[in-house]
Coordinates of C-alpha atoms in Angstrom, one line a residue:
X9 CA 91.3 90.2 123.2
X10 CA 87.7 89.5 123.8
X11 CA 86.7 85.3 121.9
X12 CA 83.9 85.0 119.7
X13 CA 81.3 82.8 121.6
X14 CA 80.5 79.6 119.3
X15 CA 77.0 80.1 117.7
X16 CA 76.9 83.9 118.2
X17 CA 76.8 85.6 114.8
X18 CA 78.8 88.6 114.9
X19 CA 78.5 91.5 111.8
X20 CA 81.1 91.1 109.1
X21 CA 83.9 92.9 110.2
X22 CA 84.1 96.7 108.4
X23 CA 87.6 97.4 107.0
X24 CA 90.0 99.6 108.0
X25 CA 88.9 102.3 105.4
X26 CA 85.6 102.5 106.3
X27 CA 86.1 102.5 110.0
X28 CA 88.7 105.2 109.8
X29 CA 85.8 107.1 107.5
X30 CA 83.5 106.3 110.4
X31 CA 85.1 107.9 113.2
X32 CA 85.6 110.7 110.9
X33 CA 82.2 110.9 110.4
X34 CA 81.8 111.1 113.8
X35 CA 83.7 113.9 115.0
X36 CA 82.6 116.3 112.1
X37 CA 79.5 115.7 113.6
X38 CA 80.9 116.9 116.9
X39 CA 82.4 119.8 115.1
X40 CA 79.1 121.1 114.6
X41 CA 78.5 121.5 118.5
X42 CA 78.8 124.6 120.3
X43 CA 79.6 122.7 124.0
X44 CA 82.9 121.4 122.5
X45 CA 86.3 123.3 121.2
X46 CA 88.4 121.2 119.8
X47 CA 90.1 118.0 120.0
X48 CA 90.6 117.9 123.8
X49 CA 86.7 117.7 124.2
X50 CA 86.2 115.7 121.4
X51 CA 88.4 112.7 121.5
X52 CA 87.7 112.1 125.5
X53 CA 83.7 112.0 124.7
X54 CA 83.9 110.1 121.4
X55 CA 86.3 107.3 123.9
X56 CA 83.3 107.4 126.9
X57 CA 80.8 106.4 123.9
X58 CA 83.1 103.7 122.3
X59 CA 84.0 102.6 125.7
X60 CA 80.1 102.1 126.3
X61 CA 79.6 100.1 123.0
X62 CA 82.9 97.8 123.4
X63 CA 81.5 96.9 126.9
X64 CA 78.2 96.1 126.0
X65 CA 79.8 93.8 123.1
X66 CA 81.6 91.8 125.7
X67 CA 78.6 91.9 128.2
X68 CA 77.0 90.4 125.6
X69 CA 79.6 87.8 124.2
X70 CA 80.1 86.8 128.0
X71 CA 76.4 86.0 128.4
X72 CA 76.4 83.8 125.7
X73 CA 79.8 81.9 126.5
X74 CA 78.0 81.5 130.3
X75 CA 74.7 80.3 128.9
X76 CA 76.5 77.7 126.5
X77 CA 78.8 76.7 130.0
X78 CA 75.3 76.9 131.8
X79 CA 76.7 79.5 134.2
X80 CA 74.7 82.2 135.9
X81 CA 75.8 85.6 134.3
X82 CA 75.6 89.0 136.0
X83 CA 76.6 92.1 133.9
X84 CA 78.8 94.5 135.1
X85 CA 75.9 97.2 133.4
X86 CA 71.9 96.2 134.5
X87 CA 69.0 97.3 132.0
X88 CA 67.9 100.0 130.9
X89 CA 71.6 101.2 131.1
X90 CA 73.5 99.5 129.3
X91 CA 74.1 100.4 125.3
X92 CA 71.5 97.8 123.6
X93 CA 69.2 99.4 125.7
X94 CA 69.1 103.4 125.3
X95 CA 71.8 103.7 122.0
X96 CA 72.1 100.6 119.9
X97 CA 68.3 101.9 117.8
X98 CA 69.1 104.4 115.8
X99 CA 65.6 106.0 116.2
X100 CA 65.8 106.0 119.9
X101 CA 65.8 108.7 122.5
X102 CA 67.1 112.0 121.1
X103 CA 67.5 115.6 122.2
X104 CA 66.6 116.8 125.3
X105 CA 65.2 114.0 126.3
X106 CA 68.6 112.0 125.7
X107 CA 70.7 114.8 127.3
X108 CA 68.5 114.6 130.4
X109 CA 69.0 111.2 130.5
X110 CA 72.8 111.2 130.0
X111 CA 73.3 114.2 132.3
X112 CA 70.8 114.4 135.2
X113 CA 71.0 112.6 138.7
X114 CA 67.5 112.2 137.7
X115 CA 65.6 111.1 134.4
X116 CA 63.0 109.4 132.8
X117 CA 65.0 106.3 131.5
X118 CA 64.5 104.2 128.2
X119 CA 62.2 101.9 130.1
X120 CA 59.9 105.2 130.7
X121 CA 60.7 104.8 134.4
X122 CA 62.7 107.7 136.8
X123 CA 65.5 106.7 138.0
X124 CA 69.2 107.7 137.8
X125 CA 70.5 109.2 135.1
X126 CA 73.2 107.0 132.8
X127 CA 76.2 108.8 134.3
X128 CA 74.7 108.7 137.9
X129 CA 74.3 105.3 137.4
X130 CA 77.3 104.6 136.1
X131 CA 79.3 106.3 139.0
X132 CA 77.8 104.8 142.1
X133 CA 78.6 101.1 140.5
X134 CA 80.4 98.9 143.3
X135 CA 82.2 95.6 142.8
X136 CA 80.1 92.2 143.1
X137 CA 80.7 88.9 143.3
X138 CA 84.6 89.6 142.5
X139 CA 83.8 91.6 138.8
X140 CA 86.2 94.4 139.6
X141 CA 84.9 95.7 136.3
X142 CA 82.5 97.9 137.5
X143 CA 84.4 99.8 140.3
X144 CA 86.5 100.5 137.0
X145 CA 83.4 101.8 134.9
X146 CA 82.9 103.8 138.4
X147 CA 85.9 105.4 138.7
X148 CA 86.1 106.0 134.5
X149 CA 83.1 107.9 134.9
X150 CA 83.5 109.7 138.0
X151 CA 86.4 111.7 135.8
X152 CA 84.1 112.3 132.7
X153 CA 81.4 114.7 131.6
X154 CA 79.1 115.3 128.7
X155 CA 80.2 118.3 126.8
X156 CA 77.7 118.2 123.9
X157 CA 75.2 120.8 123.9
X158 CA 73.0 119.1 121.1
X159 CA 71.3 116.2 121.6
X160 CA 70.5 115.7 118.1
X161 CA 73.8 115.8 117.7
X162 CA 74.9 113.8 120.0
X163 CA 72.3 111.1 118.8
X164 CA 74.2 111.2 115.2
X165 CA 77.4 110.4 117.0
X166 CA 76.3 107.8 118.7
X167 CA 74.8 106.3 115.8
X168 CA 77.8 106.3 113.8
X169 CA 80.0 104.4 116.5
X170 CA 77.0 101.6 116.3
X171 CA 78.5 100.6 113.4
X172 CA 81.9 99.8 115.2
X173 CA 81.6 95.4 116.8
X174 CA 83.8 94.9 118.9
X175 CA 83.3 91.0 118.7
X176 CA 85.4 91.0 115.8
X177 CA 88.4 90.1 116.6
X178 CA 89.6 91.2 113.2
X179 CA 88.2 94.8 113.6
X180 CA 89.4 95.0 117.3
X181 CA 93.1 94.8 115.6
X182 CA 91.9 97.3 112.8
X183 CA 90.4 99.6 115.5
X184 CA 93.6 99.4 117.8
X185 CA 95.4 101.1 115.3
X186 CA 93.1 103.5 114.6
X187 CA 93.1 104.3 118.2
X188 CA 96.4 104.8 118.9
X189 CA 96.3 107.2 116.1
X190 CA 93.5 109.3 118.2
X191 CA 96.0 108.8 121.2
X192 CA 98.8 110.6 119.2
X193 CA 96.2 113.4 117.8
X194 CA 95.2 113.2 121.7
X195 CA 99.0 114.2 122.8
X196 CA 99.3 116.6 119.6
X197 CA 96.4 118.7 120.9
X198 CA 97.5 119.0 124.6
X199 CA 100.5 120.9 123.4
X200 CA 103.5 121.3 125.4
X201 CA 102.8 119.9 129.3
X202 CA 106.0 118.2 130.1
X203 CA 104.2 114.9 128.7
X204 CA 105.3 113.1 124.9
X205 CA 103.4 110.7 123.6
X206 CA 106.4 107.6 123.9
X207 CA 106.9 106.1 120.3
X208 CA 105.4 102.8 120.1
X209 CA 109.2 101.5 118.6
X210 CA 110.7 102.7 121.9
X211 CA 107.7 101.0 124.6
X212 CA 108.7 97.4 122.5
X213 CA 112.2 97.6 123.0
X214 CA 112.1 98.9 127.1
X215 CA 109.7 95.9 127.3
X216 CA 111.6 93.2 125.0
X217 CA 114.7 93.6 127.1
X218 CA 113.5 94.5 130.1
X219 CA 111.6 91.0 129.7
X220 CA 108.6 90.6 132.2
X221 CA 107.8 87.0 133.1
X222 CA 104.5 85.7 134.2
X223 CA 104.1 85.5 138.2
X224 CA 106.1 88.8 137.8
X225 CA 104.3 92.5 138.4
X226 CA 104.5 95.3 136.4
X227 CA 103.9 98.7 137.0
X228 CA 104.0 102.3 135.3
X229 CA 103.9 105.0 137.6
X230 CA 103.0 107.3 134.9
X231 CA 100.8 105.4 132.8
X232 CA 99.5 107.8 130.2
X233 CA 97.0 106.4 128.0
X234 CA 98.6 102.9 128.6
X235 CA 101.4 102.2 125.9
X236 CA 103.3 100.5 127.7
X237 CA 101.4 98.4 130.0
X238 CA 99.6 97.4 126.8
X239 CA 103.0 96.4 125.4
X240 CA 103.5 94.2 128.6
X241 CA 100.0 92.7 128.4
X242 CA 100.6 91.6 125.1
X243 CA 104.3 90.5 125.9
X244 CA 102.9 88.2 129.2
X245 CA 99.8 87.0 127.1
X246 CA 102.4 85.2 124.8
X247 CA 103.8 83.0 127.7
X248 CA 99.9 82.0 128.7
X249 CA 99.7 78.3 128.7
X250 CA 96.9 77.4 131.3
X251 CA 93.7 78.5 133.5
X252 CA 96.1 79.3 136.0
X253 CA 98.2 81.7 133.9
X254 CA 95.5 83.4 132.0
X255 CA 94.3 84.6 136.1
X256 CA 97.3 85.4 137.2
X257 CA 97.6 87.6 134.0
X258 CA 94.2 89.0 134.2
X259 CA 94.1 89.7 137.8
X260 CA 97.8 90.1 139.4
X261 CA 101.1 91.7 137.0
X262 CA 99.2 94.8 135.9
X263 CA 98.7 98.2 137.7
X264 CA 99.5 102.0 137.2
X265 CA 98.8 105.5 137.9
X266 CA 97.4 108.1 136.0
X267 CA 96.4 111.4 137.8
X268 CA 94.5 112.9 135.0
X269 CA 91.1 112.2 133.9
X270 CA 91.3 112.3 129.9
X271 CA 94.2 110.5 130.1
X272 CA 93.2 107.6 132.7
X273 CA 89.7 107.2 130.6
X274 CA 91.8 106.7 127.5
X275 CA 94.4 104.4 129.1
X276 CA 91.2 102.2 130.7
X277 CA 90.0 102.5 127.2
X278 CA 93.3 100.8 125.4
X279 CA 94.2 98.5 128.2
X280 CA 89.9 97.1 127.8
X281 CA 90.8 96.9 124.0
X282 CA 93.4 94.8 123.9
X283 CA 92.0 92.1 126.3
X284 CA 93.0 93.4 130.3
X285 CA 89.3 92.6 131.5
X286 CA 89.5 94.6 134.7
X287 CA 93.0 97.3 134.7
X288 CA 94.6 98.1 137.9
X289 CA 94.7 102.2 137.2
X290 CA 95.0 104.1 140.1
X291 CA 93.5 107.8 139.5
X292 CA 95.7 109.4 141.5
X293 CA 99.3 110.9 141.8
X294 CA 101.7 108.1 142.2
X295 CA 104.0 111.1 143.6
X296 CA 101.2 111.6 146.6
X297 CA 103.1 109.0 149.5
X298 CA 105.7 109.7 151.6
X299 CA 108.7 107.7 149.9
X300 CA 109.9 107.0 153.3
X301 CA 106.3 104.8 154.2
X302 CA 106.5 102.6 151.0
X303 CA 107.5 99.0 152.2
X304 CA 107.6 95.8 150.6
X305 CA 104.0 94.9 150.8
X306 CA 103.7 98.1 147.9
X307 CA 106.9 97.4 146.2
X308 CA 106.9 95.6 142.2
X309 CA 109.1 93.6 140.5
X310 CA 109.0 95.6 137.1
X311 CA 109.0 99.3 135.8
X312 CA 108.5 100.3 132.9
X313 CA 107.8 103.8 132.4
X314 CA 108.2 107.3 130.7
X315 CA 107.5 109.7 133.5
X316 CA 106.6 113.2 132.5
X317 CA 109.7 115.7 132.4
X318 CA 110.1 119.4 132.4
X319 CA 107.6 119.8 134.7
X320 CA 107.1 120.9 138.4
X321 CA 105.5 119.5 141.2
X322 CA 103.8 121.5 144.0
X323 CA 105.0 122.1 148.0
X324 CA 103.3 119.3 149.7
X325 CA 104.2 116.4 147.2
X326 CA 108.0 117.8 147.4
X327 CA 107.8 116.8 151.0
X328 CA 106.8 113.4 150.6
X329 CA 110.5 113.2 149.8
X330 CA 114.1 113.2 152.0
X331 CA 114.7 116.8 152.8
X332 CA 118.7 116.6 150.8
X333 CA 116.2 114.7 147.9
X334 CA 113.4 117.6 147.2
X335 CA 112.9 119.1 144.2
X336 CA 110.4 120.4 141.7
X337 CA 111.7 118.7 138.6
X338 CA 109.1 115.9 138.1
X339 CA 111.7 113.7 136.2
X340 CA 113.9 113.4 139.7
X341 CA 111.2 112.7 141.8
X342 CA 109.7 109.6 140.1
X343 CA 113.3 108.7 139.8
X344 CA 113.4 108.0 143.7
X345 CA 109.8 106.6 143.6
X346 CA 111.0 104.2 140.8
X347 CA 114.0 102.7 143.0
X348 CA 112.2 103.1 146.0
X349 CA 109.6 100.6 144.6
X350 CA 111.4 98.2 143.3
X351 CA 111.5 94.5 145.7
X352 CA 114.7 93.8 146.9
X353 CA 114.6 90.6 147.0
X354 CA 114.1 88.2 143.6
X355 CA 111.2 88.4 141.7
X356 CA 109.0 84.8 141.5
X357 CA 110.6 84.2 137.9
X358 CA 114.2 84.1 140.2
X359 CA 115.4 87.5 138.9
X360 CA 116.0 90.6 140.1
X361 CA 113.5 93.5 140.1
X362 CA 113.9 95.8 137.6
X363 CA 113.3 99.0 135.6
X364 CA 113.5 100.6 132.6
X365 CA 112.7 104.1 132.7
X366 CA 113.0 107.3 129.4
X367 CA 114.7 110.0 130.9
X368 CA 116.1 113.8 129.4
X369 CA 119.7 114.5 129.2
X370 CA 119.7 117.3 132.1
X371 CA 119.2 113.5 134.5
X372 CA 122.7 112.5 132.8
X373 CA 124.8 115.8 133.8
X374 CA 122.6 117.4 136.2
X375 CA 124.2 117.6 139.7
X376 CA 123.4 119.2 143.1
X377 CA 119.9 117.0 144.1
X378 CA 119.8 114.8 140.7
X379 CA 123.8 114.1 141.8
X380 CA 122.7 112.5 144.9
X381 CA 120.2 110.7 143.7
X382 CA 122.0 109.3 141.1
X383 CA 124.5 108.6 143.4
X384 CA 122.4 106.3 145.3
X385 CA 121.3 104.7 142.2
X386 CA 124.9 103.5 141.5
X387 CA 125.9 102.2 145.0
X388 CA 122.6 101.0 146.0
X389 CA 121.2 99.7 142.3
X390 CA 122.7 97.9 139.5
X391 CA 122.6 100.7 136.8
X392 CA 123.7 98.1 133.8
X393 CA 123.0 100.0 130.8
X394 CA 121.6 103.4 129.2
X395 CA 121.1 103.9 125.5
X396 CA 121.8 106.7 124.0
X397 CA 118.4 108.0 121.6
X398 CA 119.6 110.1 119.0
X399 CA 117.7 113.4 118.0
X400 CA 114.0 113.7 117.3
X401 CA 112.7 110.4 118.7
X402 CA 110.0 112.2 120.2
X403 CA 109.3 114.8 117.5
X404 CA 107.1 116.7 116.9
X405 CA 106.8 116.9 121.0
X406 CA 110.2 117.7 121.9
X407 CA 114.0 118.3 120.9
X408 CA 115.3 117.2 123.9
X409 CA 117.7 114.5 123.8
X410 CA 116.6 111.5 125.8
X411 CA 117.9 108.4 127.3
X412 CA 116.6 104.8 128.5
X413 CA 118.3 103.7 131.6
X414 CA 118.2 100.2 133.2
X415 CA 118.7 99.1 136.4
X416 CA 117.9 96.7 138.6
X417 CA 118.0 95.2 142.3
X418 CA 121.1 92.6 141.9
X419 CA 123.6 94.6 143.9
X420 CA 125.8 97.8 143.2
X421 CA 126.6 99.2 140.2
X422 CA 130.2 97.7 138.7
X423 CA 130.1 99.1 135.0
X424 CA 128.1 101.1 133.2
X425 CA 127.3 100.1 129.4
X426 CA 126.6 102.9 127.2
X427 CA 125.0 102.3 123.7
X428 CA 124.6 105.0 121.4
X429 CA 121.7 104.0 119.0
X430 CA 122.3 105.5 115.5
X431 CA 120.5 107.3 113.2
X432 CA 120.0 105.1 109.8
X433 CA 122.6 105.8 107.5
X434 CA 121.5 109.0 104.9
X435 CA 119.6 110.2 107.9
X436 CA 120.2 113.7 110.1
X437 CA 117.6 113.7 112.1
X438 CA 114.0 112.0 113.0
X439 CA 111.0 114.0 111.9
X440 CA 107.1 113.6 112.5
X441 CA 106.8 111.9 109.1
X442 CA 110.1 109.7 109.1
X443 CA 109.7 108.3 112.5
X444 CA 112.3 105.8 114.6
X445 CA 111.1 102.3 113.4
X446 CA 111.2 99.2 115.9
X447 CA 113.5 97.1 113.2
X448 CA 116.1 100.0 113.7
X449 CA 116.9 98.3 117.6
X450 CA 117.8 94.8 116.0
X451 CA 121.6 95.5 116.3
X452 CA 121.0 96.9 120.1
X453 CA 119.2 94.0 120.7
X454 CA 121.5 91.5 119.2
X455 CA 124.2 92.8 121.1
X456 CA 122.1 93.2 124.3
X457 CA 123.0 89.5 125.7
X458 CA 126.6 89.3 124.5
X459 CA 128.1 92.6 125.0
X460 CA 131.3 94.0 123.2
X461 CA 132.8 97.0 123.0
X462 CA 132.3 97.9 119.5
X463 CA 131.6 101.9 118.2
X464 CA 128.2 102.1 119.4
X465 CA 128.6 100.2 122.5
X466 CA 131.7 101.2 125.4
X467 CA 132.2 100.8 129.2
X468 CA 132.8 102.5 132.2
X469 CA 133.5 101.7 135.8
X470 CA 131.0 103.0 138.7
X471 CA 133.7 104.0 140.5
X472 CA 135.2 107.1 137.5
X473 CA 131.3 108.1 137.8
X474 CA 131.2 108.4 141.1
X475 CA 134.2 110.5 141.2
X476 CA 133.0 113.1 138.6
X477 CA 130.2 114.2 140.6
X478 CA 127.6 111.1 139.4
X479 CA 128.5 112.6 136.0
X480 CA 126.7 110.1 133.6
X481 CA 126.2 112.3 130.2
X482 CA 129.6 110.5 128.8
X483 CA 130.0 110.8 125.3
X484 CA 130.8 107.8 122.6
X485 CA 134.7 108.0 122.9
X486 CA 135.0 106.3 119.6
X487 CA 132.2 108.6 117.7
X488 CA 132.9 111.0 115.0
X489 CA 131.0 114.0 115.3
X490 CA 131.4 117.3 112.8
X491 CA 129.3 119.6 114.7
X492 CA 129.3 121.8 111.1
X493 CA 127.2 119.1 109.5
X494 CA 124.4 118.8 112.7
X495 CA 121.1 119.7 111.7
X496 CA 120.0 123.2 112.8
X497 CA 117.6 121.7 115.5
X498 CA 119.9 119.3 116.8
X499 CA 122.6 122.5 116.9
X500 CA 120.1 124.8 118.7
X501 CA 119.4 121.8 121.5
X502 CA 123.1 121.4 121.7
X503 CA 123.4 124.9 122.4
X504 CA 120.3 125.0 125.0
X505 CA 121.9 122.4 127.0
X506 CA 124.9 124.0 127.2
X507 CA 123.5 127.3 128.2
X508 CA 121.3 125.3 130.8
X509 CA 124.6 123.5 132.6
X510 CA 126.1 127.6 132.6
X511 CA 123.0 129.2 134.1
X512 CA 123.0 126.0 136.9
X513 CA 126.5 127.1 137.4
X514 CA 126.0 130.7 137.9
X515 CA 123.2 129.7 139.8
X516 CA 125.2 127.8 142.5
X517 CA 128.3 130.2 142.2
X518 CA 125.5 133.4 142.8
X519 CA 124.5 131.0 145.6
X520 CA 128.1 130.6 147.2
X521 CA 128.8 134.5 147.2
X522 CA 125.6 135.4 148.9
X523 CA 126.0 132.9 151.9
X524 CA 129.7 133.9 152.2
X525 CA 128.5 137.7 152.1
X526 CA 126.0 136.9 154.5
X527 CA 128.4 134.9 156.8

């Protein structure tokens, strides 16, 4: 998180109240504007226009931390383009004349030259002098637009997110929050697209136990808007003790993909907030290489990851895969990229690689395709443990029932430890305003490192999976169930599931008859 340079007098910190009543202010400003309909345009431009103010704060804190060091300092943004220079008065340009320059290859700019416009500008930025920083402001801006029709407007907004300093470190924790509450309202709007917003309770504990080390690197295939490689970041930053750490940190144990452009600008957006100076985000499917071309040189040593589920992938990134290992089902193909890009040999901490990974309950039983890959993930992987999430973890997005499995690279699976994570006591379900709370994995956590059989927590060999068909959905033996007393929801995903497994059935039986009719 960006250091207050000694001698630089920063603005007093606004509270949490009035920068919550800020932002407001800000989009029912943009509620006003004819270009934009609803939150999916507005949360994505009101992110480019903090994104512009938080990196002009740190230009600005880094100039004076090199001028006190008696450094040269280049910024990553040159004048007039950069946001003391055309946003931080409010009485400067406006309108037209502020749309043109936001908009247009060409303007007049602030300085009353022509020249590029800001966006123009922004996109054709290239590395120098090892400041990765502005290949990411290039590629953030490449996958942006300005959707205001007003620049009047526009000029209000940007006003109002002048008031925000991001050399606070004080508000910088105030406005992370606040954030990830425009993240959630983010993944609220985009209704149902096979991607859930992962609860922040759920990231800590896959990370916590999962346990990245320093030297180590990380990866999310899936990255979202950056939960949980923020949750690693702040996880590795607590084991920085030198120069040499805080690099390796900064430069080395962080990368991802994130195909689409709202969410990669958000996920640069939180990963810049909480301190990652230059993120590793690659904008493109992390489905798009032939699994069979992926060596060593591009493998990790940690995954952590929720990869999108429910949804289906197109012809051509099918056939990246093995011809008995294609499929459309999203969930099954990241699976193999997952294991596929994990090292095999021990990470520099002297551990295995590993992965914790969220997946839906049709993984656990499904068979056909998912039974061969999960086949290959018991003989050739050390599948150690999956918890069992109970119902509504990811409300409001889905019922689905999910899972977190972990595995790693330290040699066939033996056993497989199951741990049914309860609901708290008094409670049917999880709702949208009595969410899972982190506290709530203490017992799971507790047990994680000295393991009993207890009746949460049971065992069973590889070798009876392997024998039912790679049938992993196994129930809590010692559980006591009244299926009268489920709540309606939890009855009605029960039932969908079961329906789900029957039509796969039919499908395979309808499948049978017309080869052997055929034949």
């Amino acid at each position: 998180m960006p250091r207050k340079a000694k001698g630089s007098t920063a603005p007093a910190p606004t509270t949490a109240q009035a920068l919550g009543s800020l932002l407001k202010s800000a989009r029912d400003i943009m509620r006003k504007d004819k270009g934009l309909n609803g939150d999916l345009d507005r949360l994505p431009l009101l992110t480019w226009i903090m994104f512009l103010k938080f990196l002009d704060d740190l230009e600005q804190q880094r100039e004076q931390e090199a001028k006190l060091a008696g450094k040269k300092f280049r910024p990553a943004i040159e004048k007039p383009y950069r946001w003391r220079d055309w946003a931080a008065s409010p009485q400067g340009i406006t309108g037209d004349e502020l749309l043109a320059f936001i908009n247009q290859d060409e303007a007049v700019r602030p300085d009353g030259r022509r020249g590029p416009g800001l966006f123009a500008y922004l996109r054709q930025l290239t590395s120098a002098n090892g400041d990765d920083r502005r290949e990411v402001i290039a590629t953030v801006f490449r996958g942006v637009d300005n959707r205001m029709k007003s620049g009047y407007l526009l000029r209000d907004v940007i006003n109002k997110i002048g008031g925000i300093h991001f050399t606070a470190s004080e508000e910088l924790h105030t406005l992370g929050a606040l954030y990830e509450s425009l993240l959630r309202e983010m993944r609220d709007a985009a209704g149902d697209s096979g991607e859930f917003y992962t609860p922040r309770p759920v990231v800590r504990f896959m990370v916590a136990v999962t346990d990245p080390r320093l030297g180590e690197t990380i990866l999310d295939p899936a990255a979202g808007t950056g939960g949980f490689l923020v949750e690693a970041f702040n996880h590795l930053n607590g084991q920085v003790r030198t120069v040499a750490h805080r690099k390796a940190l900064q430069e080395r144990s962080l990368s991802g993909y994130e195909p689409k452009p709202l969410p990669y600008l958000l996920c640069q957006m939180n990963l810049l907030l909480h301190g990652l100076d230059a993120p590793q985000i690659d904008p493109g499917n992390a489905l798009r290489h032939k699994l069979s071309e992926i060596g060593e040189k591009e493998r990790v040593d940690v995954i952590v990851t929720n990869p999108p589920f429910g949804g289906e992938e197109e012809q051509g990134i099918q056939g990246n895969f093995p011809d008995d290992r294609q499929t459309a089902e999203t969930a099954l193909l990241f699976l193999q990229l997952i294991m596929r890009k994990l090292h095999r040999q021990p990470t520099a901490a002297g551990r295995p690689a590993r992965a914790a990974v969220v997946v839906p309950n049709g993984t656990l039983f499904g068979d056909g395709v998912c039974a061969r890959i999960k086949e290959e993930l018991l003989k050739e992987f050390n599948l150690h443990t999956i918890v069992r999430l109970p119902n509504g973890v990811f409300a409001p997005y889905t019922s689905i029932p999910t899972n977190l499995l972990f595995f790693d690279r330290s040699g066939p699976t033996r056993e497989v430890w199951y741990y049914e994570h309860p609901l708290p006591e008094g409670r049917k379900n999880y709702t949208k305003t009595a969410l899972l709370q982190f506290e709530e994995f203490a017992p799971c956590h507790a047990w994680w490192k000295q393991r009993e059989e207890n009746e949460r927590a049971w065992k069973l060999p590889a070798a009876a999976l392997v024998a039912t068909n790679c049938n992993l959905d196994r129930k809590n033996p010692r559980a006591k169930e009244d299926i009268a007393h489920l709540p309606p929801e939890q009855l009605v995903a029960s039932i969908l599931e079961k329906e789900q497994r029957i039509i796969e059935i039919m499908g395979r039986v309808q499948k049978l008859l017309t080869e052997s009719l055929g034949s």
